[in-house]
């Protein structure tokens, strides 16, 4: 049981490049979400999904796309990276509030 | 406009003493509050929660207090241990099954041996 896994751990992009941050969980959780953590800002919700085929926007969705084709996977896509998207990204899955498990994070640097 | 605020970026306490971490919120619709703990290079982990129908919740060395009239909550750690050194985030939501969790900016706790 690996919990929530995220790849890559670290990525450097140039402005305008695209990439996908991968997230997978093996706990059969219906709810998954993506957060970004910036200095002095805490964690902010980007997008979330309440089940396969269902996604919705969080606080800061602009510049990001998501899809949920399976229960296990919830990738986050940056179509055209910008320096403002330099951050640490956390994926999470849960059944209830107290059982929300976070992945180890992906550190993204956009030059 | 931050709805959940942790005004102390850092806190340093002696091992064995009490650590008190504070959190304020502005949205009176929040009715469920959580504390998460985060070590470097790891994701946050759930620590303790409290519903707005309570004013206190305890779990071992950790106690969370909620003052609804002041829109303030605090996390007490007694006694503090060096392994408690981490960043602590408070978070709030509307309902214990809400999909949207609003986080504070975090407080870095250092427990000195």
JSON list of C-alpha atoms in Angstrom, two decimals:
[
{"chain": "A", "resi": 1, "resn": "UNK", "atom": "CA", "xyz": [0.00, 0.00, 0.00]},
{"chain": "A", "resi": 2, "resn": "UNK", "atom": "CA", "xyz": [1.90, 3.03, -1.30]},
{"chain": "A", "resi": 3, "resn": "UNK", "atom": "CA", "xyz": [-0.70, 5.67, -0.31]},
{"chain": "A", "resi": 4, "resn": "UNK", "atom": "CA", "xyz": [-0.46, 8.79, -2.49]},
{"chain": "A", "resi": 5, "resn": "UNK", "atom": "CA", "xyz": [2.44, 8.97, -4.93]},
{"chain": "A", "resi": 6, "resn": "UNK", "atom": "CA", "xyz": [3.53, 11.95, -6.98]},
{"chain": "A", "resi": 7, "resn": "UNK", "atom": "CA", "xyz": [5.96, 12.21, -9.87]},
{"chain": "A", "resi": 8, "resn": "UNK", "atom": "CA", "xyz": [8.26, 13.90, -10.57]},
{"chain": "A", "resi": 9, "resn": "UNK", "atom": "CA", "xyz": [9.74, 15.08, -7.26]},
{"chain": "A", "resi": 10, "resn": "UNK", "atom": "CA", "xyz": [11.36, 18.08, -8.90]},
{"chain": "A", "resi": 11, "resn": "UNK", "atom": "CA", "xyz": [11.01, 19.74, -12.30]},
{"chain": "A", "resi": 12, "resn": "UNK", "atom": "CA", "xyz": [12.45, 22.79, -14.04]},
{"chain": "A", "resi": 13, "resn": "UNK", "atom": "CA", "xyz": [10.49, 24.27, -16.93]},
{"chain": "A", "resi": 14, "resn": "UNK", "atom": "CA", "xyz": [10.95, 27.21, -19.23]},
{"chain": "A", "resi": 15, "resn": "UNK", "atom": "CA", "xyz": [8.16, 29.72, -19.61]},
{"chain": "A", "resi": 16, "resn": "UNK", "atom": "CA", "xyz": [5.62, 28.45, -22.14]},
{"chain": "A", "resi": 17, "resn": "UNK", "atom": "CA", "xyz": [6.46, 24.78, -21.79]},
{"chain": "A", "resi": 18, "resn": "UNK", "atom": "CA", "xyz": [3.79, 22.28, -20.86]},
{"chain": "A", "resi": 19, "resn": "UNK", "atom": "CA", "xyz": [3.95, 19.38, -18.47]},
{"chain": "A", "resi": 20, "resn": "UNK", "atom": "CA", "xyz": [1.82, 16.98, -16.45]},
{"chain": "A", "resi": 21, "resn": "UNK", "atom": "CA", "xyz": [2.24, 16.34, -12.75]},
{"chain": "A", "resi": 22, "resn": "UNK", "atom": "CA", "xyz": [1.24, 12.80, -11.96]},
{"chain": "A", "resi": 23, "resn": "UNK", "atom": "CA", "xyz": [-0.70, 11.68, -8.89]},
{"chain": "A", "resi": 24, "resn": "UNK", "atom": "CA", "xyz": [-1.86, 8.19, -8.02]},
{"chain": "A", "resi": 25, "resn": "UNK", "atom": "CA", "xyz": [-3.44, 6.60, -4.97]},
{"chain": "A", "resi": 26, "resn": "UNK", "atom": "CA", "xyz": [-4.08, 2.96, -4.15]},
{"chain": "A", "resi": 27, "resn": "UNK", "atom": "CA", "xyz": [-6.61, 3.43, -1.33]},
{"chain": "A", "resi": 28, "resn": "UNK", "atom": "CA", "xyz": [-9.70, 3.48, -3.56]},
{"chain": "A", "resi": 29, "resn": "UNK", "atom": "CA", "xyz": [-10.56, 7.02, -2.42]},
{"chain": "A", "resi": 30, "resn": "UNK", "atom": "CA", "xyz": [-13.22, 8.80, -4.41]},
{"chain": "A", "resi": 31, "resn": "UNK", "atom": "CA", "xyz": [-12.08, 12.31, -3.51]},
{"chain": "A", "resi": 32, "resn": "UNK", "atom": "CA", "xyz": [-8.77, 13.66, -4.82]},
{"chain": "A", "resi": 33, "resn": "UNK", "atom": "CA", "xyz": [-7.39, 17.17, -4.94]},
{"chain": "A", "resi": 34, "resn": "UNK", "atom": "CA", "xyz": [-4.43, 19.31, -5.93]},
{"chain": "A", "resi": 35, "resn": "UNK", "atom": "CA", "xyz": [-2.94, 22.08, -3.80]},
{"chain": "A", "resi": 36, "resn": "UNK", "atom": "CA", "xyz": [-0.08, 24.47, -4.27]},
{"chain": "A", "resi": 37, "resn": "UNK", "atom": "CA", "xyz": [2.03, 25.76, -1.41]},
{"chain": "A", "resi": 38, "resn": "UNK", "atom": "CA", "xyz": [3.72, 29.13, -1.66]},
{"chain": "A", "resi": 39, "resn": "UNK", "atom": "CA", "xyz": [5.73, 30.99, 1.00]},
{"chain": "A", "resi": 40, "resn": "UNK", "atom": "CA", "xyz": [3.44, 32.95, 3.31]},
{"chain": "A", "resi": 41, "resn": "UNK", "atom": "CA", "xyz": [0.32, 31.59, 1.60]},
{"chain": "A", "resi": 42, "resn": "UNK", "atom": "CA", "xyz": [-0.25, 28.15, 3.03]},
{"chain": "A", "resi": 43, "resn": "UNK", "atom": "CA", "xyz": [-1.85, 25.53, 0.80]},
{"chain": "A", "resi": 44, "resn": "UNK", "atom": "CA", "xyz": [-4.38, 26.64, -1.79]},
{"chain": "A", "resi": 45, "resn": "UNK", "atom": "CA", "xyz": [-6.79, 24.32, -3.56]},
{"chain": "A", "resi": 46, "resn": "UNK", "atom": "CA", "xyz": [-6.34, 24.23, -7.36]},
{"chain": "A", "resi": 47, "resn": "UNK", "atom": "CA", "xyz": [-8.79, 21.55, -8.54]},
{"chain": "A", "resi": 48, "resn": "UNK", "atom": "CA", "xyz": [-10.56, 18.62, -6.99]},
{"chain": "A", "resi": 49, "resn": "UNK", "atom": "CA", "xyz": [-12.47, 15.54, -8.05]},
{"chain": "A", "resi": 50, "resn": "UNK", "atom": "CA", "xyz": [-15.21, 13.65, -6.24]},
{"chain": "A", "resi": 51, "resn": "UNK", "atom": "CA", "xyz": [-14.97, 10.60, -8.47]},
{"chain": "A", "resi": 52, "resn": "UNK", "atom": "CA", "xyz": [-13.98, 9.33, -11.89]},
{"chain": "A", "resi": 53, "resn": "UNK", "atom": "CA", "xyz": [-15.24, 11.69, -14.56]},
{"chain": "A", "resi": 54, "resn": "UNK", "atom": "CA", "xyz": [-16.08, 14.50, -12.12]},
{"chain": "A", "resi": 55, "resn": "UNK", "atom": "CA", "xyz": [-13.82, 17.48, -11.49]},
{"chain": "A", "resi": 56, "resn": "UNK", "atom": "CA", "xyz": [-14.32, 21.01, -10.20]},
{"chain": "A", "resi": 57, "resn": "UNK", "atom": "CA", "xyz": [-12.34, 24.17, -9.57]},
{"chain": "A", "resi": 58, "resn": "UNK", "atom": "CA", "xyz": [-10.80, 25.23, -6.29]},
{"chain": "A", "resi": 59, "resn": "UNK", "atom": "CA", "xyz": [-9.45, 28.63, -5.22]},
{"chain": "A", "resi": 60, "resn": "UNK", "atom": "CA", "xyz": [-6.72, 29.04, -7.84]},
{"chain": "A", "resi": 61, "resn": "UNK", "atom": "CA", "xyz": [-7.61, 27.02, -10.97]},
{"chain": "A", "resi": 62, "resn": "UNK", "atom": "CA", "xyz": [-6.33, 29.38, -13.68]},
{"chain": "A", "resi": 63, "resn": "UNK", "atom": "CA", "xyz": [-3.50, 27.93, -15.77]},
{"chain": "A", "resi": 64, "resn": "UNK", "atom": "CA", "xyz": [-4.21, 24.34, -14.75]},
{"chain": "A", "resi": 65, "resn": "UNK", "atom": "CA", "xyz": [-6.28, 21.52, -16.19]},
{"chain": "A", "resi": 66, "resn": "UNK", "atom": "CA", "xyz": [-7.27, 18.22, -14.64]},
{"chain": "A", "resi": 67, "resn": "UNK", "atom": "CA", "xyz": [-9.07, 15.06, -15.65]},
{"chain": "A", "resi": 68, "resn": "UNK", "atom": "CA", "xyz": [-10.08, 11.96, -13.75]},
{"chain": "A", "resi": 69, "resn": "UNK", "atom": "CA", "xyz": [-10.49, 8.93, -15.99]},
{"chain": "A", "resi": 70, "resn": "UNK", "atom": "CA", "xyz": [-9.86, 6.38, -13.21]},
{"chain": "A", "resi": 71, "resn": "UNK", "atom": "CA", "xyz": [-10.31, 6.32, -9.44]},
{"chain": "A", "resi": 72, "resn": "UNK", "atom": "CA", "xyz": [-6.55, 5.90, -8.96]},
{"chain": "A", "resi": 73, "resn": "UNK", "atom": "CA", "xyz": [-5.11, 8.73, -11.06]},
{"chain": "A", "resi": 74, "resn": "UNK", "atom": "CA", "xyz": [-5.56, 12.49, -11.01]},
{"chain": "A", "resi": 75, "resn": "UNK", "atom": "CA", "xyz": [-3.01, 14.27, -13.22]},
{"chain": "A", "resi": 76, "resn": "UNK", "atom": "CA", "xyz": [-2.53, 18.04, -13.17]},
{"chain": "A", "resi": 77, "resn": "UNK", "atom": "CA", "xyz": [-1.61, 19.70, -16.48]},
{"chain": "A", "resi": 78, "resn": "UNK", "atom": "CA", "xyz": [0.13, 22.99, -17.03]},
{"chain": "A", "resi": 79, "resn": "UNK", "atom": "CA", "xyz": [-0.51, 23.93, -20.65]},
{"chain": "A", "resi": 80, "resn": "UNK", "atom": "CA", "xyz": [1.82, 26.94, -20.81]},
{"chain": "A", "resi": 81, "resn": "UNK", "atom": "CA", "xyz": [3.96, 27.33, -17.72]},
{"chain": "A", "resi": 82, "resn": "UNK", "atom": "CA", "xyz": [4.51, 30.77, -16.21]},
{"chain": "A", "resi": 83, "resn": "UNK", "atom": "CA", "xyz": [6.98, 31.89, -13.50]},
{"chain": "A", "resi": 84, "resn": "UNK", "atom": "CA", "xyz": [3.98, 32.52, -11.21]},
{"chain": "A", "resi": 85, "resn": "UNK", "atom": "CA", "xyz": [3.42, 28.76, -11.22]},
{"chain": "A", "resi": 86, "resn": "UNK", "atom": "CA", "xyz": [6.72, 28.15, -9.45]},
{"chain": "A", "resi": 87, "resn": "UNK", "atom": "CA", "xyz": [5.56, 26.37, -6.32]},
{"chain": "A", "resi": 88, "resn": "UNK", "atom": "CA", "xyz": [5.36, 23.09, -4.45]},
{"chain": "A", "resi": 89, "resn": "UNK", "atom": "CA", "xyz": [2.39, 21.01, -5.55]},
{"chain": "A", "resi": 90, "resn": "UNK", "atom": "CA", "xyz": [0.66, 18.50, -3.32]},
{"chain": "A", "resi": 91, "resn": "UNK", "atom": "CA", "xyz": [-1.88, 15.90, -4.35]},
{"chain": "A", "resi": 92, "resn": "UNK", "atom": "CA", "xyz": [-4.24, 14.49, -1.74]},
{"chain": "A", "resi": 93, "resn": "UNK", "atom": "CA", "xyz": [-6.90, 11.83, -1.52]},
{"chain": "A", "resi": 94, "resn": "UNK", "atom": "CA", "xyz": [-9.41, 11.07, 1.20]},
{"chain": "A", "resi": 95, "resn": "UNK", "atom": "CA", "xyz": [-12.60, 9.52, 2.36]},
{"chain": "A", "resi": 96, "resn": "UNK", "atom": "CA", "xyz": [-13.35, 11.98, 5.16]},
{"chain": "A", "resi": 97, "resn": "UNK", "atom": "CA", "xyz": [-11.68, 15.17, 6.37]},
{"chain": "A", "resi": 98, "resn": "UNK", "atom": "CA", "xyz": [-9.61, 13.38, 8.98]},
{"chain": "A", "resi": 99, "resn": "UNK", "atom": "CA", "xyz": [-8.41, 10.76, 6.54]},
{"chain": "A", "resi": 100, "resn": "UNK", "atom": "CA", "xyz": [-6.99, 13.08, 3.93]},
{"chain": "A", "resi": 101, "resn": "UNK", "atom": "CA", "xyz": [-3.60, 11.80, 2.83]},
{"chain": "A", "resi": 102, "resn": "UNK", "atom": "CA", "xyz": [-1.14, 14.02, 1.05]},
{"chain": "A", "resi": 103, "resn": "UNK", "atom": "CA", "xyz": [1.56, 12.94, -1.35]},
{"chain": "A", "resi": 104, "resn": "UNK", "atom": "CA", "xyz": [5.20, 14.00, -0.81]},
{"chain": "A", "resi": 105, "resn": "UNK", "atom": "CA", "xyz": [4.94, 16.93, -3.21]},
{"chain": "A", "resi": 106, "resn": "UNK", "atom": "CA", "xyz": [6.40, 18.05, -6.54]},
{"chain": "A", "resi": 107, "resn": "UNK", "atom": "CA", "xyz": [8.69, 21.07, -6.51]},
{"chain": "A", "resi": 108, "resn": "UNK", "atom": "CA", "xyz": [8.29, 23.05, -9.75]},
{"chain": "A", "resi": 109, "resn": "UNK", "atom": "CA", "xyz": [10.54, 25.86, -10.92]},
{"chain": "A", "resi": 110, "resn": "UNK", "atom": "CA", "xyz": [9.49, 27.86, -13.98]},
{"chain": "A", "resi": 111, "resn": "UNK", "atom": "CA", "xyz": [12.22, 30.03, -15.47]},
{"chain": "B", "resi": 1, "resn": "UNK", "atom": "CA", "xyz": [-8.02, 38.18, 1.37]},
{"chain": "B", "resi": 2, "resn": "UNK", "atom": "CA", "xyz": [-6.94, 35.37, 3.68]},
{"chain": "B", "resi": 3, "resn": "UNK", "atom": "CA", "xyz": [-9.88, 33.80, 5.43]},
{"chain": "B", "resi": 4, "resn": "UNK", "atom": "CA", "xyz": [-7.63, 31.76, 7.74]},
{"chain": "B", "resi": 5, "resn": "UNK", "atom": "CA", "xyz": [-4.66, 33.51, 9.31]},
{"chain": "B", "resi": 6, "resn": "UNK", "atom": "CA", "xyz": [-1.72, 32.30, 11.30]},
{"chain": "B", "resi": 7, "resn": "UNK", "atom": "CA", "xyz": [0.01, 35.50, 12.33]},
{"chain": "B", "resi": 8, "resn": "UNK", "atom": "CA", "xyz": [3.09, 33.92, 13.90]},
{"chain": "B", "resi": 9, "resn": "UNK", "atom": "CA", "xyz": [5.40, 32.54, 11.22]},
{"chain": "B", "resi": 10, "resn": "UNK", "atom": "CA", "xyz": [7.58, 30.84, 13.82]},
{"chain": "B", "resi": 11, "resn": "UNK", "atom": "CA", "xyz": [7.65, 29.76, 17.45]},
{"chain": "B", "resi": 12, "resn": "UNK", "atom": "CA", "xyz": [10.50, 28.39, 19.57]},
{"chain": "B", "resi": 13, "resn": "UNK", "atom": "CA", "xyz": [9.93, 26.57, 22.88]},
{"chain": "B", "resi": 14, "resn": "UNK", "atom": "CA", "xyz": [11.97, 24.52, 25.31]},
{"chain": "B", "resi": 15, "resn": "UNK", "atom": "CA", "xyz": [11.44, 20.77, 25.40]},
{"chain": "B", "resi": 16, "resn": "UNK", "atom": "CA", "xyz": [8.89, 19.85, 28.08]},
{"chain": "B", "resi": 17, "resn": "UNK", "atom": "CA", "xyz": [7.17, 23.23, 27.97]},
{"chain": "B", "resi": 18, "resn": "UNK", "atom": "CA", "xyz": [3.83, 24.07, 26.38]},
{"chain": "B", "resi": 19, "resn": "UNK", "atom": "CA", "xyz": [3.61, 25.12, 22.73]},
{"chain": "B", "resi": 20, "resn": "UNK", "atom": "CA", "xyz": [0.64, 27.29, 21.78]},
{"chain": "B", "resi": 21, "resn": "UNK", "atom": "CA", "xyz": [-0.08, 27.85, 18.11]},
{"chain": "B", "resi": 22, "resn": "UNK", "atom": "CA", "xyz": [-2.78, 30.33, 17.15]},
{"chain": "B", "resi": 23, "resn": "UNK", "atom": "CA", "xyz": [-5.13, 30.66, 14.22]},
{"chain": "B", "resi": 24, "resn": "UNK", "atom": "CA", "xyz": [-7.79, 33.27, 13.37]},
{"chain": "B", "resi": 25, "resn": "UNK", "atom": "CA", "xyz": [-10.52, 33.08, 10.78]},
{"chain": "B", "resi": 26, "resn": "UNK", "atom": "CA", "xyz": [-12.84, 35.63, 9.26]},
{"chain": "B", "resi": 27, "resn": "UNK", "atom": "CA", "xyz": [-15.61, 33.55, 7.68]},
{"chain": "B", "resi": 28, "resn": "UNK", "atom": "CA", "xyz": [-18.35, 32.91, 10.24]},
{"chain": "B", "resi": 29, "resn": "UNK", "atom": "CA", "xyz": [-19.69, 30.11, 8.02]},
{"chain": "B", "resi": 30, "resn": "UNK", "atom": "CA", "xyz": [-16.70, 27.90, 8.84]},
{"chain": "B", "resi": 31, "resn": "UNK", "atom": "CA", "xyz": [-17.79, 25.15, 11.18]},
{"chain": "B", "resi": 32, "resn": "UNK", "atom": "CA", "xyz": [-15.05, 22.54, 11.02]},
{"chain": "B", "resi": 33, "resn": "UNK", "atom": "CA", "xyz": [-11.41, 23.12, 11.79]},
{"chain": "B", "resi": 34, "resn": "UNK", "atom": "CA", "xyz": [-8.32, 20.97, 11.45]},
{"chain": "B", "resi": 35, "resn": "UNK", "atom": "CA", "xyz": [-4.63, 21.12, 12.27]},
{"chain": "B", "resi": 36, "resn": "UNK", "atom": "CA", "xyz": [-2.03, 19.54, 10.02]},
{"chain": "B", "resi": 37, "resn": "UNK", "atom": "CA", "xyz": [1.64, 18.94, 10.71]},
{"chain": "B", "resi": 38, "resn": "UNK", "atom": "CA", "xyz": [4.27, 19.07, 8.00]},
{"chain": "B", "resi": 39, "resn": "UNK", "atom": "CA", "xyz": [7.87, 17.92, 8.03]},
{"chain": "B", "resi": 40, "resn": "UNK", "atom": "CA", "xyz": [10.33, 19.08, 5.32]},
{"chain": "B", "resi": 41, "resn": "UNK", "atom": "CA", "xyz": [10.05, 17.25, 2.00]},
{"chain": "B", "resi": 42, "resn": "UNK", "atom": "CA", "xyz": [6.86, 15.49, 3.10]},
{"chain": "B", "resi": 43, "resn": "UNK", "atom": "CA", "xyz": [3.18, 16.15, 2.62]},
{"chain": "B", "resi": 44, "resn": "UNK", "atom": "CA", "xyz": [1.06, 17.48, 5.52]},
{"chain": "B", "resi": 45, "resn": "UNK", "atom": "CA", "xyz": [-0.44, 14.91, 7.88]},
{"chain": "B", "resi": 46, "resn": "UNK", "atom": "CA", "xyz": [-3.66, 15.29, 9.84]},
{"chain": "B", "resi": 47, "resn": "UNK", "atom": "CA", "xyz": [-3.18, 16.01, 13.55]},
{"chain": "B", "resi": 48, "resn": "UNK", "atom": "CA", "xyz": [-6.46, 16.95, 15.24]},
{"chain": "B", "resi": 49, "resn": "UNK", "atom": "CA", "xyz": [-9.80, 18.52, 14.41]},
{"chain": "B", "resi": 50, "resn": "UNK", "atom": "CA", "xyz": [-12.73, 20.26, 16.08]},
{"chain": "B", "resi": 51, "resn": "UNK", "atom": "CA", "xyz": [-16.31, 20.90, 15.13]},
{"chain": "B", "resi": 52, "resn": "UNK", "atom": "CA", "xyz": [-17.94, 24.23, 15.91]},
{"chain": "B", "resi": 53, "resn": "UNK", "atom": "CA", "xyz": [-20.35, 22.53, 18.29]},
{"chain": "B", "resi": 54, "resn": "UNK", "atom": "CA", "xyz": [-17.41, 21.95, 20.63]},
{"chain": "B", "resi": 55, "resn": "UNK", "atom": "CA", "xyz": [-14.97, 24.32, 22.26]},
{"chain": "B", "resi": 56, "resn": "UNK", "atom": "CA", "xyz": [-12.25, 21.80, 23.06]},
{"chain": "B", "resi": 57, "resn": "UNK", "atom": "CA", "xyz": [-10.91, 18.54, 21.69]},
{"chain": "B", "resi": 58, "resn": "UNK", "atom": "CA", "xyz": [-8.04, 16.51, 23.11]},
{"chain": "B", "resi": 59, "resn": "UNK", "atom": "CA", "xyz": [-5.87, 13.79, 21.69]},
{"chain": "B", "resi": 60, "resn": "UNK", "atom": "CA", "xyz": [-2.97, 12.82, 23.88]},
{"chain": "B", "resi": 61, "resn": "UNK", "atom": "CA", "xyz": [-0.52, 15.71, 24.12]},
{"chain": "B", "resi": 62, "resn": "UNK", "atom": "CA", "xyz": [-2.51, 17.77, 21.63]},
{"chain": "B", "resi": 63, "resn": "UNK", "atom": "CA", "xyz": [-5.53, 19.92, 22.50]},
{"chain": "B", "resi": 64, "resn": "UNK", "atom": "CA", "xyz": [-7.39, 22.27, 20.21]},
{"chain": "B", "resi": 65, "resn": "UNK", "atom": "CA", "xyz": [-9.49, 25.11, 21.63]},
{"chain": "B", "resi": 66, "resn": "UNK", "atom": "CA", "xyz": [-12.14, 26.97, 19.66]},
{"chain": "B", "resi": 67, "resn": "UNK", "atom": "CA", "xyz": [-13.51, 30.41, 20.55]},
{"chain": "B", "resi": 68, "resn": "UNK", "atom": "CA", "xyz": [-16.30, 31.02, 18.08]},
{"chain": "B", "resi": 69, "resn": "UNK", "atom": "CA", "xyz": [-17.14, 34.51, 19.26]},
{"chain": "B", "resi": 70, "resn": "UNK", "atom": "CA", "xyz": [-13.53, 35.58, 18.70]},
{"chain": "B", "resi": 71, "resn": "UNK", "atom": "CA", "xyz": [-13.18, 33.44, 15.57]},
{"chain": "B", "resi": 72, "resn": "UNK", "atom": "CA", "xyz": [-10.01, 32.04, 17.06]},
{"chain": "B", "resi": 73, "resn": "UNK", "atom": "CA", "xyz": [-8.58, 28.60, 17.59]},
{"chain": "B", "resi": 74, "resn": "UNK", "atom": "CA", "xyz": [-5.40, 27.42, 19.19]},
{"chain": "B", "resi": 75, "resn": "UNK", "atom": "CA", "xyz": [-3.40, 24.22, 19.34]},
{"chain": "B", "resi": 76, "resn": "UNK", "atom": "CA", "xyz": [-1.70, 23.35, 22.62]},
{"chain": "B", "resi": 77, "resn": "UNK", "atom": "CA", "xyz": [1.09, 20.78, 22.73]},
{"chain": "B", "resi": 78, "resn": "UNK", "atom": "CA", "xyz": [2.01, 19.61, 26.23]},
{"chain": "B", "resi": 79, "resn": "UNK", "atom": "CA", "xyz": [4.71, 18.61, 26.86]},
{"chain": "B", "resi": 80, "resn": "UNK", "atom": "CA", "xyz": [6.54, 19.67, 23.72]},
{"chain": "B", "resi": 81, "resn": "UNK", "atom": "CA", "xyz": [9.09, 17.26, 22.30]},
{"chain": "B", "resi": 82, "resn": "UNK", "atom": "CA", "xyz": [11.90, 17.83, 19.77]},
{"chain": "B", "resi": 83, "resn": "UNK", "atom": "CA", "xyz": [10.04, 15.54, 17.33]},
{"chain": "B", "resi": 84, "resn": "UNK", "atom": "CA", "xyz": [7.20, 18.08, 17.32]},
{"chain": "B", "resi": 85, "resn": "UNK", "atom": "CA", "xyz": [9.43, 20.50, 15.40]},
{"chain": "B", "resi": 86, "resn": "UNK", "atom": "CA", "xyz": [7.57, 21.01, 12.12]},
{"chain": "B", "resi": 87, "resn": "UNK", "atom": "CA", "xyz": [5.31, 23.45, 10.31]},
{"chain": "B", "resi": 88, "resn": "UNK", "atom": "CA", "xyz": [1.74, 23.47, 11.61]},
{"chain": "B", "resi": 89, "resn": "UNK", "atom": "CA", "xyz": [-1.16, 24.52, 9.40]},
{"chain": "B", "resi": 90, "resn": "UNK", "atom": "CA", "xyz": [-4.65, 25.23, 10.56]},
{"chain": "B", "resi": 91, "resn": "UNK", "atom": "CA", "xyz": [-7.46, 24.73, 8.08]},
{"chain": "B", "resi": 92, "resn": "UNK", "atom": "CA", "xyz": [-11.18, 25.43, 8.01]},
{"chain": "B", "resi": 93, "resn": "UNK", "atom": "CA", "xyz": [-14.20, 24.30, 6.08]},
{"chain": "B", "resi": 94, "resn": "UNK", "atom": "CA", "xyz": [-17.94, 24.59, 5.94]},
{"chain": "B", "resi": 95, "resn": "UNK", "atom": "CA", "xyz": [-19.05, 21.18, 7.12]},
{"chain": "B", "resi": 96, "resn": "UNK", "atom": "CA", "xyz": [-17.04, 18.12, 7.96]},
{"chain": "B", "resi": 97, "resn": "UNK", "atom": "CA", "xyz": [-17.64, 16.68, 4.53]},
{"chain": "B", "resi": 98, "resn": "UNK", "atom": "CA", "xyz": [-16.86, 19.81, 2.58]},
{"chain": "B", "resi": 99, "resn": "UNK", "atom": "CA", "xyz": [-14.63, 19.44, -0.43]},
{"chain": "B", "resi": 100, "resn": "UNK", "atom": "CA", "xyz": [-12.98, 22.83, 0.03]},
{"chain": "B", "resi": 101, "resn": "UNK", "atom": "CA", "xyz": [-10.45, 23.24, 2.79]},
{"chain": "B", "resi": 102, "resn": "UNK", "atom": "CA", "xyz": [-8.97, 26.71, 3.42]},
{"chain": "B", "resi": 103, "resn": "UNK", "atom": "CA", "xyz": [-5.49, 26.69, 4.94]},
{"chain": "B", "resi": 104, "resn": "UNK", "atom": "CA", "xyz": [-3.58, 29.23, 6.97]},
{"chain": "B", "resi": 105, "resn": "UNK", "atom": "CA", "xyz": [-0.02, 30.15, 6.06]},
{"chain": "B", "resi": 106, "resn": "UNK", "atom": "CA", "xyz": [1.55, 27.93, 8.70]},
{"chain": "B", "resi": 107, "resn": "UNK", "atom": "CA", "xyz": [3.66, 28.34, 11.86]},
{"chain": "B", "resi": 108, "resn": "UNK", "atom": "CA", "xyz": [7.10, 26.79, 12.09]},
{"chain": "B", "resi": 109, "resn": "UNK", "atom": "CA", "xyz": [7.58, 25.28, 15.55]},
{"chain": "B", "resi": 110, "resn": "UNK", "atom": "CA", "xyz": [11.05, 24.57, 16.90]},
{"chain": "B", "resi": 111, "resn": "UNK", "atom": "CA", "xyz": [11.30, 22.59, 20.11]},
{"chain": "B", "resi": 112, "resn": "UNK", "atom": "CA", "xyz": [14.76, 23.03, 21.65]},
{"chain": "B", "resi": 113, "resn": "UNK", "atom": "CA", "xyz": [16.24, 20.08, 23.57]}
]
